PDB file of C-alpha atoms in Angstrom:
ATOM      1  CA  UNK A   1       0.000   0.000   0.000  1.00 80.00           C
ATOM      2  CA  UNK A   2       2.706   2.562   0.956  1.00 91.00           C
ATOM      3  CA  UNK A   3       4.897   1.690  -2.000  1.00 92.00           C
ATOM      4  CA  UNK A   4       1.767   2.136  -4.237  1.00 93.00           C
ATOM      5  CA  UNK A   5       1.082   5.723  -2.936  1.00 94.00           C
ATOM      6  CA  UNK A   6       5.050   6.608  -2.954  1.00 95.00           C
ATOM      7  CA  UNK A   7       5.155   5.366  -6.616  1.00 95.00           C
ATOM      8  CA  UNK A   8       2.154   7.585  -7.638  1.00 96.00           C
ATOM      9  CA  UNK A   9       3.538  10.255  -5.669  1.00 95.00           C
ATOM     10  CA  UNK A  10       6.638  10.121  -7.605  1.00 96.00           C
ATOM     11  CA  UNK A  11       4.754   9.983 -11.243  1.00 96.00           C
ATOM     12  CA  UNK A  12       2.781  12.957 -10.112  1.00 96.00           C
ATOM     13  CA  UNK A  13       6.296  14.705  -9.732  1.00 95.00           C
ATOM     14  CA  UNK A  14       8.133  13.409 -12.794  1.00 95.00           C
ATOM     15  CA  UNK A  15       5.028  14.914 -14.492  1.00 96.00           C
ATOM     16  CA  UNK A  16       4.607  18.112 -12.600  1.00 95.00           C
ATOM     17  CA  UNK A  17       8.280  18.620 -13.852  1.00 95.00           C
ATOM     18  CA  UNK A  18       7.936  17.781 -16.856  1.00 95.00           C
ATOM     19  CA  UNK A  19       4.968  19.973 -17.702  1.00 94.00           C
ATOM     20  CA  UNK A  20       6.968  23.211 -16.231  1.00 93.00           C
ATOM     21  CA  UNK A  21       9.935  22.433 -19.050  1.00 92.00           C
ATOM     22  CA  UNK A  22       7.844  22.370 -21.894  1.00 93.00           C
ATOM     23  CA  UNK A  23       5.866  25.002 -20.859  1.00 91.00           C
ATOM     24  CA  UNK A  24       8.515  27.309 -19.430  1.00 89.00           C
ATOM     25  CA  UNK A  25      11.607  26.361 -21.501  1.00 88.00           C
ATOM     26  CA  UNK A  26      10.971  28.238 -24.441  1.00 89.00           C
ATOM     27  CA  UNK A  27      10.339  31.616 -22.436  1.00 86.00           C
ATOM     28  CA  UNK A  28      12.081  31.622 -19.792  1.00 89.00           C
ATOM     29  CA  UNK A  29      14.466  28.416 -18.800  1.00 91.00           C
ATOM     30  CA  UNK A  30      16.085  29.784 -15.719  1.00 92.00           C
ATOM     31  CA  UNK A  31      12.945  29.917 -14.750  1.00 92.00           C
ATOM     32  CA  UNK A  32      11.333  26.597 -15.960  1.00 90.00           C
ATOM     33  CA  UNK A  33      14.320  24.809 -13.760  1.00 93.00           C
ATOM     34  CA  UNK A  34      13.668  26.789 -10.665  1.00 93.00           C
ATOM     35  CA  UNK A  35       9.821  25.817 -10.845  1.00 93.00           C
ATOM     36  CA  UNK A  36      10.416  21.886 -12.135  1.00 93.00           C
ATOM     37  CA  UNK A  37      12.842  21.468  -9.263  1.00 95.00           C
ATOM     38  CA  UNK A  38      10.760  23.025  -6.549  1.00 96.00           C
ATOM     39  CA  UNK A  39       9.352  20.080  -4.904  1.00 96.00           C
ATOM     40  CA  UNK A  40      12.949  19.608  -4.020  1.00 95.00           C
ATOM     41  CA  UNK A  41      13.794  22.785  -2.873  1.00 95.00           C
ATOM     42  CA  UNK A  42      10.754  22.413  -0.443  1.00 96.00           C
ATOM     43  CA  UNK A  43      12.083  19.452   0.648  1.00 96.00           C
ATOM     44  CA  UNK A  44      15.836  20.507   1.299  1.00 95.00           C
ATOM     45  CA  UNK A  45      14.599  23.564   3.420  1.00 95.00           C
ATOM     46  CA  UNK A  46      12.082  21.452   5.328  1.00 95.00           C
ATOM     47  CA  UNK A  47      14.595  19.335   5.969  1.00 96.00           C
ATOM     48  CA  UNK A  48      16.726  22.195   7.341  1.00 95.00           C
ATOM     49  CA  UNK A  49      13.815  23.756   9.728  1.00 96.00           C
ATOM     50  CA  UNK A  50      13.954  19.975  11.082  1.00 97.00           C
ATOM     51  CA  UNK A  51      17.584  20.495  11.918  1.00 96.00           C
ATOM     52  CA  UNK A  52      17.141  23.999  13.490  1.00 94.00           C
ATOM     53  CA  UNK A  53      14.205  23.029  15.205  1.00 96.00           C
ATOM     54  CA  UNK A  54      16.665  19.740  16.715  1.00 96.00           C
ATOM     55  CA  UNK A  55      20.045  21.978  17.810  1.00 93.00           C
ATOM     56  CA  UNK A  56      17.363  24.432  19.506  1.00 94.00           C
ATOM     57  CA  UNK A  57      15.938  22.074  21.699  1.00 95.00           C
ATOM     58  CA  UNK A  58      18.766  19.884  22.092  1.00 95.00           C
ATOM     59  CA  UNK A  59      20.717  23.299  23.915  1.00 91.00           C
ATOM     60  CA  UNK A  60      18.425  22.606  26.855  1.00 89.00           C
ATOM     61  CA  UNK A  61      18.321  18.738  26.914  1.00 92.00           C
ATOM     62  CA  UNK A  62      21.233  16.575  28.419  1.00 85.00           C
ATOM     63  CA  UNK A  63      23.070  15.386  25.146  1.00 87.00           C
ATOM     64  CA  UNK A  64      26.767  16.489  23.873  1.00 86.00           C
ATOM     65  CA  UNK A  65      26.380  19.356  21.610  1.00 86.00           C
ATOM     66  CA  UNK A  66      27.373  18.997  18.171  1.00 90.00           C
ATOM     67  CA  UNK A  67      29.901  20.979  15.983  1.00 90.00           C
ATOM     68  CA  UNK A  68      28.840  23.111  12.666  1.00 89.00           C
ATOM     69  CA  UNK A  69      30.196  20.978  11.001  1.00 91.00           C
ATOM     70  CA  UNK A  70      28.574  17.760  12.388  1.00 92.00           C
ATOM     71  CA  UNK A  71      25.351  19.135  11.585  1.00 92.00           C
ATOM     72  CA  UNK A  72      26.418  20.122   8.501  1.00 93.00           C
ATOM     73  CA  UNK A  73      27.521  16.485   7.519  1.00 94.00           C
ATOM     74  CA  UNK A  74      24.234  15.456   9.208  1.00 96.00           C
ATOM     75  CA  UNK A  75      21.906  17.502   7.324  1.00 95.00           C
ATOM     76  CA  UNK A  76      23.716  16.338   3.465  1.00 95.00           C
ATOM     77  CA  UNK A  77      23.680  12.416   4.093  1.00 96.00           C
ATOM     78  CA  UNK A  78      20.363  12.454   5.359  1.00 97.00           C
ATOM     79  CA  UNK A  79      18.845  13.778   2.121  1.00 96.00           C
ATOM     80  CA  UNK A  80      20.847  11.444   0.407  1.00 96.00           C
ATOM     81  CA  UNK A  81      19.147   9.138   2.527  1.00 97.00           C
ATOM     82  CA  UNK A  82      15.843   9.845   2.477  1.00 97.00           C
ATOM     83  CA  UNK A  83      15.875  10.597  -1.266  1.00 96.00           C
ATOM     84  CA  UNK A  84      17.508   7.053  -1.028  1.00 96.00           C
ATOM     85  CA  UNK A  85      15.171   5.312   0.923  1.00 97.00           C
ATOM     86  CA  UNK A  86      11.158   6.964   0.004  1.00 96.00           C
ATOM     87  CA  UNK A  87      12.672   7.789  -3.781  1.00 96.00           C
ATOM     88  CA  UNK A  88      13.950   4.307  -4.536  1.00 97.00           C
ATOM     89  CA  UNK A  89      14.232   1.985  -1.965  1.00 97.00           C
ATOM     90  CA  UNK A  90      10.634   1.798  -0.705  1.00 97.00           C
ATOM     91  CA  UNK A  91       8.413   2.233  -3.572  1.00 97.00           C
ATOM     92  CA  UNK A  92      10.111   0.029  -6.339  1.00 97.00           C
ATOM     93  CA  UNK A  93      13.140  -2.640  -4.476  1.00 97.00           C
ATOM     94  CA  UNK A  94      11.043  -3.499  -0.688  1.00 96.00           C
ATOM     95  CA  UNK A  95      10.245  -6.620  -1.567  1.00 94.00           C
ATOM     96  CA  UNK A  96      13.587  -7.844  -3.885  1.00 96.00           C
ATOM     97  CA  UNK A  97      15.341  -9.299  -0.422  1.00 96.00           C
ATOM     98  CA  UNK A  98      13.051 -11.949   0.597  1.00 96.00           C
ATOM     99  CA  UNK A  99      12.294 -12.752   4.167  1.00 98.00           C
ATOM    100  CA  UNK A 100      14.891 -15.945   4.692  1.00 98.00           C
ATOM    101  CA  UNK A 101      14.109 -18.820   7.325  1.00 98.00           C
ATOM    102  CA  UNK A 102      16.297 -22.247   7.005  1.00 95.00           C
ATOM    103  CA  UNK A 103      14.659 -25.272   6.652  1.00 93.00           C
ATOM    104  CA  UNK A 104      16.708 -26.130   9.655  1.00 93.00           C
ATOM    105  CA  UNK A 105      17.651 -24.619  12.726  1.00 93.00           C
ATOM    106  CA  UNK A 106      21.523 -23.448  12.136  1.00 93.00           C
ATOM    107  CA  UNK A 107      22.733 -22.587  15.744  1.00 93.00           C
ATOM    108  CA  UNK A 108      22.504 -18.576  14.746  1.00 96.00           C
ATOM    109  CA  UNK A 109      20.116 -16.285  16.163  1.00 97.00           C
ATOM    110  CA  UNK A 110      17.047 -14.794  13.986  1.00 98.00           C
ATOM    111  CA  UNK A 111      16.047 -11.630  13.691  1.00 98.00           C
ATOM    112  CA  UNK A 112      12.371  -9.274  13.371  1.00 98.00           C
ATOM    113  CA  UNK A 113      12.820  -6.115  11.910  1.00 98.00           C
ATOM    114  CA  UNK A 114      10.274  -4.037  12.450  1.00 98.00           C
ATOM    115  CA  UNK A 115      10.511  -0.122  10.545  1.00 98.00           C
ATOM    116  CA  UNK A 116       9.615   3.106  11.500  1.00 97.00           C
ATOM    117  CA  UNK A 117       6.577   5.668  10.783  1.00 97.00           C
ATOM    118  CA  UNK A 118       5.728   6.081   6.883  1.00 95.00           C
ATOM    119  CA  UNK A 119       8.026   3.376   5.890  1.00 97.00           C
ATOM    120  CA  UNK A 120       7.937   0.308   5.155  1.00 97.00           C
ATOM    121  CA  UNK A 121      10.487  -3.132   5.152  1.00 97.00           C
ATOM    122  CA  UNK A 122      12.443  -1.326   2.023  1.00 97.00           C
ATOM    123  CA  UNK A 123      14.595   0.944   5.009  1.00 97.00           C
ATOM    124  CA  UNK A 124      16.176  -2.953   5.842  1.00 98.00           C
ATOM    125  CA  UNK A 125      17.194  -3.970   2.182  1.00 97.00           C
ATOM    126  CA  UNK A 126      20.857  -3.350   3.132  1.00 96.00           C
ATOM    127  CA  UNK A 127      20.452  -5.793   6.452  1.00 97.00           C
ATOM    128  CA  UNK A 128      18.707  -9.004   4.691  1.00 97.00           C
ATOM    129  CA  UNK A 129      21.891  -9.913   2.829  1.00 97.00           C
ATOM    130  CA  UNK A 130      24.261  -9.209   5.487  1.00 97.00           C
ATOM    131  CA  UNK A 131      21.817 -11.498   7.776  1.00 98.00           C
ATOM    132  CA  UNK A 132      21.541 -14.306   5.782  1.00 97.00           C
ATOM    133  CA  UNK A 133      25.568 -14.350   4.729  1.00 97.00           C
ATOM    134  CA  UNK A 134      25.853 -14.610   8.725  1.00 96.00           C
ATOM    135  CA  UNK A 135      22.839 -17.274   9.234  1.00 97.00           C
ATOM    136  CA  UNK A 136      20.645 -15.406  10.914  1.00 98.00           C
ATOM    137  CA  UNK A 137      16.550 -16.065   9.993  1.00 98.00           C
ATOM    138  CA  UNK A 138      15.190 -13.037   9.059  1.00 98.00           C
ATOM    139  CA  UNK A 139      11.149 -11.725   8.605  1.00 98.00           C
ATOM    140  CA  UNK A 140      10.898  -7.915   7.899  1.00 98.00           C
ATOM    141  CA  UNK A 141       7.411  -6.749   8.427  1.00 98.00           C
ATOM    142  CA  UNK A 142       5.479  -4.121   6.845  1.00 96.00           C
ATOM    143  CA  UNK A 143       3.407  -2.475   9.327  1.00 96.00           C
ATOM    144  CA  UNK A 144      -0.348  -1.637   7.952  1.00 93.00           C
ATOM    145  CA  UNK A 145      -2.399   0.696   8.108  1.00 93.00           C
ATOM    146  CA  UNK A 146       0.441   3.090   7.366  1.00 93.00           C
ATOM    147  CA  UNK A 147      -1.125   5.949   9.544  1.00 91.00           C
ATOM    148  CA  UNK A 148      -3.561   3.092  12.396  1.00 92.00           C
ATOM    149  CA  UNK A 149      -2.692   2.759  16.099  1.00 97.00           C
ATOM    150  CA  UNK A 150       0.230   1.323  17.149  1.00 98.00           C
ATOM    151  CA  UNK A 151      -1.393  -0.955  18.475  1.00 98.00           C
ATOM    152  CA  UNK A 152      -2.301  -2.404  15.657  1.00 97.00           C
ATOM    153  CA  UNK A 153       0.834  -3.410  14.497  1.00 98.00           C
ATOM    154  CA  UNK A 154       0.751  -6.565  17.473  1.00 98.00           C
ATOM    155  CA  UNK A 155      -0.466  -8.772  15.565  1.00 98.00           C
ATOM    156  CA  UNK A 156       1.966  -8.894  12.135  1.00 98.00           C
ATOM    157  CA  UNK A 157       5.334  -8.306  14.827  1.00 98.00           C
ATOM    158  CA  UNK A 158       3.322 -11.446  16.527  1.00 98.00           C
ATOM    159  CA  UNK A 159       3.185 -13.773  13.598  1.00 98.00           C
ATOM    160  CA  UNK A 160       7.071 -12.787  12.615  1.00 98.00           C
ATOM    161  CA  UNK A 161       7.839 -13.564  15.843  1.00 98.00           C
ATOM    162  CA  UNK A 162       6.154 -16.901  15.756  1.00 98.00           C
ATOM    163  CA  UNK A 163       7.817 -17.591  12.344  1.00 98.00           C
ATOM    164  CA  UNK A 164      11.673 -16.819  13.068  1.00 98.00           C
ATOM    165  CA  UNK A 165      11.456 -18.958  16.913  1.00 97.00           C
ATOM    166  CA  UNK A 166       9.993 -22.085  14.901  1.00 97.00           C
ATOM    167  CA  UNK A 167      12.666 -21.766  12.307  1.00 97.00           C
ATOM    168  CA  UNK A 168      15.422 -21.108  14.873  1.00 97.00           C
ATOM    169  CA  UNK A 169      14.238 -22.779  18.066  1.00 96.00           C
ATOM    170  CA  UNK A 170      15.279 -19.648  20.007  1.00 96.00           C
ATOM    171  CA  UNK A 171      13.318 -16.251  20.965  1.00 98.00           C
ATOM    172  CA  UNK A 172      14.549 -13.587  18.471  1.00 98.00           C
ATOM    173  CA  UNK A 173      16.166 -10.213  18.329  1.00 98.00           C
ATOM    174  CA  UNK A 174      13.805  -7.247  17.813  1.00 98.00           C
ATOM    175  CA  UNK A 175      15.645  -4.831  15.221  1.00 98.00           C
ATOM    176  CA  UNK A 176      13.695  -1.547  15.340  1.00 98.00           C
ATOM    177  CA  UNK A 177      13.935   2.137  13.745  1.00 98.00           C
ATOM    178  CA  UNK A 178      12.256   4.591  14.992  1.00 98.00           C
ATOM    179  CA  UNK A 179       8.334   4.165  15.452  1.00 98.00           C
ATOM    180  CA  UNK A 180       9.228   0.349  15.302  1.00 98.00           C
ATOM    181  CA  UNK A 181      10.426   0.314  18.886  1.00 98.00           C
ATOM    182  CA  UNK A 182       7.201   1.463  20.002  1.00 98.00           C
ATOM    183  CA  UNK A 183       5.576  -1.047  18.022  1.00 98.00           C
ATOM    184  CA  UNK A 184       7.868  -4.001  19.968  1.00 98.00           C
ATOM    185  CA  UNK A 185       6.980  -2.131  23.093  1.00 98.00           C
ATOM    186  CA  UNK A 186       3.271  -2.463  22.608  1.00 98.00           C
ATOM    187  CA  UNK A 187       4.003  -6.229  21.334  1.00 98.00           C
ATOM    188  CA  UNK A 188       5.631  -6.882  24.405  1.00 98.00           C
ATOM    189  CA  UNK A 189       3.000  -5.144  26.764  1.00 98.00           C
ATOM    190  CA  UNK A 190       0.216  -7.169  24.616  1.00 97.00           C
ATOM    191  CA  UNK A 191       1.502 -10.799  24.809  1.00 97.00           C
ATOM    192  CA  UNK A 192       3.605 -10.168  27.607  1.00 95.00           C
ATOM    193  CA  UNK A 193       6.281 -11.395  25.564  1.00 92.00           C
ATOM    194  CA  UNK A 194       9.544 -11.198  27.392  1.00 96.00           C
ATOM    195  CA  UNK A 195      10.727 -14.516  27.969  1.00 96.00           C
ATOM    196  CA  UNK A 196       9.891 -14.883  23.986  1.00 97.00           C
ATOM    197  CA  UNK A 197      12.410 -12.183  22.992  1.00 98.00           C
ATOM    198  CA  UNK A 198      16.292 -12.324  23.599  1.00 97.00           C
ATOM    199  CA  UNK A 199      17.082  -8.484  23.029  1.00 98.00           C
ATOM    200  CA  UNK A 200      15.051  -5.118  21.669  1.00 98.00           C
ATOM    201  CA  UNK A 201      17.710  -3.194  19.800  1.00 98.00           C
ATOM    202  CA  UNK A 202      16.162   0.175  19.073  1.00 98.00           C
ATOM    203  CA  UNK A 203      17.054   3.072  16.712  1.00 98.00           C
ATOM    204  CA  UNK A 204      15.892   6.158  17.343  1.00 98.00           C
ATOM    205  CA  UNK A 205      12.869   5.215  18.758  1.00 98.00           C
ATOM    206  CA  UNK A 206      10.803   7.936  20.206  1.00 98.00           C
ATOM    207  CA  UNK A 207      10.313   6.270  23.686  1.00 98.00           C
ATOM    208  CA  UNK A 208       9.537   9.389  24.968  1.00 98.00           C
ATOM    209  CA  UNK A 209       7.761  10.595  21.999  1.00 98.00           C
ATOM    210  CA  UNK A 210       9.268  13.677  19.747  1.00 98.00           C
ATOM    211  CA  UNK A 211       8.723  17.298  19.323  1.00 97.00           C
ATOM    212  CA  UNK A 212       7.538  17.078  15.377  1.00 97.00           C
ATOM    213  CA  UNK A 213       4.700  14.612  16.908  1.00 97.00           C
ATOM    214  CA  UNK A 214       3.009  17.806  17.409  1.00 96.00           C
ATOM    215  CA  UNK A 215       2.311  18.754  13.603  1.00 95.00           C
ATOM    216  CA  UNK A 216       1.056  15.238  13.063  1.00 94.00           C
ATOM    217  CA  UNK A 217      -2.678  14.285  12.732  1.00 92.00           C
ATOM    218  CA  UNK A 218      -2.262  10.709  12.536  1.00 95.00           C
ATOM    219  CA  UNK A 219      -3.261   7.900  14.862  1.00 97.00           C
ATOM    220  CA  UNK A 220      -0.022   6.980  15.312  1.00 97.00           C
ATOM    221  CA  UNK A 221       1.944  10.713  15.338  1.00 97.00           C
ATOM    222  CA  UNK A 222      -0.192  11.243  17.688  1.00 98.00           C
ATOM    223  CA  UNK A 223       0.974   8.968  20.154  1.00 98.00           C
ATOM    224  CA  UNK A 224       4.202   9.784  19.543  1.00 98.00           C
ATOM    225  CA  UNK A 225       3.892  13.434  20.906  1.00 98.00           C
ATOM    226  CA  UNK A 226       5.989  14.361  23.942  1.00 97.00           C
ATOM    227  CA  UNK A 227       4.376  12.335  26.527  1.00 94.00           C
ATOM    228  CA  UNK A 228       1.278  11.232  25.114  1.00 97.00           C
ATOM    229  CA  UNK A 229      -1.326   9.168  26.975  1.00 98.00           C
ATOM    230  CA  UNK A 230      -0.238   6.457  25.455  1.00 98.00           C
ATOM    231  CA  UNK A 231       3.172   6.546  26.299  1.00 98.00           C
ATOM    232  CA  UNK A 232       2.416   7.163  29.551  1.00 98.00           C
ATOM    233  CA  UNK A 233       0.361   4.379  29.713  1.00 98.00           C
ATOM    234  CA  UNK A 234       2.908   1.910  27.539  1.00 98.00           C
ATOM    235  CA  UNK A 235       5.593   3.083  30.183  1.00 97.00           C
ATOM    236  CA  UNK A 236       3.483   2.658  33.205  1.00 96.00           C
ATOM    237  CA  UNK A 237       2.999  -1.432  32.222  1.00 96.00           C
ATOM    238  CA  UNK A 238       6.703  -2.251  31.655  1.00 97.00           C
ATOM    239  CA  UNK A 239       9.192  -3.814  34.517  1.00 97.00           C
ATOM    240  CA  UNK A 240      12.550  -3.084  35.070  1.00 97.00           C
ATOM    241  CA  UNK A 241      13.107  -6.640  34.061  1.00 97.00           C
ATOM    242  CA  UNK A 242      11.303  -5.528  30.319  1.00 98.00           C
ATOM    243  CA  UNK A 243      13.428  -2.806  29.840  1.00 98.00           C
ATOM    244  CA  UNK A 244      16.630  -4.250  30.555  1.00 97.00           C
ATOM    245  CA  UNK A 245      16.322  -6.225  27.048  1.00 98.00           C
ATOM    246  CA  UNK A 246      16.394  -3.156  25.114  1.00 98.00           C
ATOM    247  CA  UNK A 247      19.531  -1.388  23.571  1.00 98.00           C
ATOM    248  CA  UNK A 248      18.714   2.084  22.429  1.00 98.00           C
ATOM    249  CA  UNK A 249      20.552   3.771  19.833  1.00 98.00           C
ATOM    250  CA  UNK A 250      19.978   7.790  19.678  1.00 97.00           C
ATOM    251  CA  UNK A 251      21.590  10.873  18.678  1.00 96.00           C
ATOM    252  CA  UNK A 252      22.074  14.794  19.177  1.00 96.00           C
ATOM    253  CA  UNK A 253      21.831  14.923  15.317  1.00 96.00           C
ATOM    254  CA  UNK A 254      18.439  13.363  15.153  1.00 97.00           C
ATOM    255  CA  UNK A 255      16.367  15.436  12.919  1.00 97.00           C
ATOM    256  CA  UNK A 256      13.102  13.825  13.896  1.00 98.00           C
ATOM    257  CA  UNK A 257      13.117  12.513  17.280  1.00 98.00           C
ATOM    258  CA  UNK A 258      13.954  14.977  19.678  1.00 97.00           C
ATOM    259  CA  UNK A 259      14.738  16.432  21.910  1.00 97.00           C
ATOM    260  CA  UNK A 260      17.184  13.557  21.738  1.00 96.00           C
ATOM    261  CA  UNK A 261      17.159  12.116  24.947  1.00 95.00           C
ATOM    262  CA  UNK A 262      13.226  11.332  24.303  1.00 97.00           C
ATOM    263  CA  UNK A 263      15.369   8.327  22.620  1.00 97.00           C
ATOM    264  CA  UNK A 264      16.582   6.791  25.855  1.00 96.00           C
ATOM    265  CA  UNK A 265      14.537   4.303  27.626  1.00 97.00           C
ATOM    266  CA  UNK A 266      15.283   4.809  31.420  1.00 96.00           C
ATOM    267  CA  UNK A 267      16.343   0.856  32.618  1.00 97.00           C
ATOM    268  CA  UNK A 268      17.473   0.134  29.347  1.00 98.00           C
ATOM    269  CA  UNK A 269      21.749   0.240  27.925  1.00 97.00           C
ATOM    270  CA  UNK A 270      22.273   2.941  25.517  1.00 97.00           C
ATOM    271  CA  UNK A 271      24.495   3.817  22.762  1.00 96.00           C
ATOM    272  CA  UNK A 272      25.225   7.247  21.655  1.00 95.00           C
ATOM    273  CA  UNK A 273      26.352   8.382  18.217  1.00 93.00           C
ATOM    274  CA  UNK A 274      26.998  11.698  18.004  1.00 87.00           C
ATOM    275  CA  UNK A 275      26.569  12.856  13.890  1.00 88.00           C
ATOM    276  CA  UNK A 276      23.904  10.921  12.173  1.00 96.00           C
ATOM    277  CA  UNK A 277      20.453  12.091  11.837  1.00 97.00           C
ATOM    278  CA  UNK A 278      17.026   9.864  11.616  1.00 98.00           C
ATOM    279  CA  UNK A 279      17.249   7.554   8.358  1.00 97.00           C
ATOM    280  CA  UNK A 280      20.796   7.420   8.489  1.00 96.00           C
ATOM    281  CA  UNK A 281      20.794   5.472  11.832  1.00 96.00           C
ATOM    282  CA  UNK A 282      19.367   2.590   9.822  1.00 96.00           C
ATOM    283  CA  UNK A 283      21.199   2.725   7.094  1.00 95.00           C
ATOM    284  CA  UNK A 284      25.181   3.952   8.805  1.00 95.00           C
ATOM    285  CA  UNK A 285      27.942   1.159   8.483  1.00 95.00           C
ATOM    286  CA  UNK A 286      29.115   1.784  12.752  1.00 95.00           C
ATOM    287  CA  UNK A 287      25.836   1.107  13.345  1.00 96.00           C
ATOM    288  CA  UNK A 288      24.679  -1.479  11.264  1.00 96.00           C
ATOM    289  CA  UNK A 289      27.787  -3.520  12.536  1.00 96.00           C
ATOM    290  CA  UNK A 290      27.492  -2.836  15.760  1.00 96.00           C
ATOM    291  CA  UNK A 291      24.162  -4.565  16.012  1.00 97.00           C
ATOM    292  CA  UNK A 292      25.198  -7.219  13.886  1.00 97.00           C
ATOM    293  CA  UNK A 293      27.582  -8.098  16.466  1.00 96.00           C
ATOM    294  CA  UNK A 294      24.804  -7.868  19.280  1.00 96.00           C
ATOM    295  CA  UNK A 295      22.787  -9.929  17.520  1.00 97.00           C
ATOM    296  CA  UNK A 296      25.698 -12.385  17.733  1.00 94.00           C
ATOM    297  CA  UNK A 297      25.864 -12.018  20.967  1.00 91.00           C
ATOM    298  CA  UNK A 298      24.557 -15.500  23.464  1.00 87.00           C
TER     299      UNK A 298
END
């Protein structure tokens, strides 16, 4: 469904484009370029308001503060990434990694991946092969509907869950980015799932909710405002014991979830990495490895 409506959504802009060269061009073609690539422009400077809004709130919340030029390096590889990742990626290659489960249980630990808000199991494509070179069962869901509760997302985590323990013989790993980890959490809470999960690793997951949860109208955005009822509610039915399988990644560069300690799960280990921004900490080599090698881990 989401790949449908990002491929339209593209088409409508090839076309939009295309209609303001021909009918531009032979006037004025400065002109023609500045109006065919505005979409874009929007984009970049949105993008940048995201940024300003982050190292404003950020001064007053207890995270390292980032140089210009971290930002700077921030801000230009994630447009590369999300031009990557909702350009690309998502609409026309999700589903060219299949899912992988071995017909018998290899020793190696699986894995659920489980994506973030307006995404869908495209953001992983870079994981499945890296995964299955290592052994580890794999199921990357797609969470529907796109824009539902989170809630609703317990059932298809549930039924990946299921599938990569029978194919393994041991509870999984929860891989999460961003509204994912939220998604696990309410998994958890539902089927009181702990003892069927080995770790949570989360990246940038708004466990606190996010600042930018304000402007959304969503189901889901929001619950993923600043303290929501729902989070309040998710956090007031978890143990110590729950939150000890987690490992949160999160960052002062985050351009959508912040302020950027709203990443942290109290009770839970943390890892902080100080100049990537939202899509990026899915897609960043550091952190990809690093939770390879968790996911290794007995």
């Amino acid at each position: 469904m989401l790949a449908r409506s990002q491929k339209v959504f593209l088409f409508s802009l090839l076309l939009y484009a295309v209609g303001c060269l021909v009918w531009l061009w032979p006037h004025r073609p400065w002109l023609a370029c500045v109006v065919a690539l505005l979409p874009l422009l929007v984009f970049v400077a949105v993008m940048g308001l995201e940024f300003v809004a982050m190292l404003r709130l950020n001064r007053r919340d207890a995270v390292p503060v980032v140089s210009v030029s971290q930002l700077l390096r921030a801000w230009w590889c994630e447009l590369g990434a999300a031009l990557l990742v909702f350009c690309w990626r998502q609409p026309f290659l999700a589903h060219t990694e299949p899912d992988w489960l071995p017909a018998q249980p290899n020793g190696a630990r699986g894995v659920v991946l489980v994506h973030g808000f307006m995404c869908n199991r495209g953001v992983w494509l870079h994981w499945l092969p890296r995964l299955r070179a290592a052994g580890h069962a794999h199921v990357a869901v797609n969470l529907e509907p796109v824009i539902g509760s989170i809630d609703a997302y317990v059932d298809a985590i549930e039924q990946a869950v299921q599938r990569v323990a029978a194919a393994t013989g041991q509870p999984p790993v929860l891989l999460c980015h961003s509204m994912g980890g939220l998604a696990a959490r309410a998994w958890l809470r539902a089927v009181e799932g702990d003892a069927r999960v080995h770790r949570v690793l989360t990246l940038g997951t708004p466990h606190a909710g996010t600042w930018l949860g304000r402007f959304s109208h969503a189901e889901n955005g929001r619950q993923m405002r600043l303290d929501s009822p729902w989070l309040q509610a998710l956090a007031g039915q978890e143990s110590p014991e729950r939150r000890s399988l987690f490992v949160c990644w999160y960052s002062p560069c985050d351009n959508i979830v912040f302020p950027a300690s709203t990443a942290a799960l109290p009770g839970a280990q943390h890892r902080l990495i100080s100049d990537v921004a939202h899509l990026q900490m899915a897609l960043h080599p550091l952190v990809v490895q690093a939770c390879l090698d968790e996911i290794a881990k007995p």
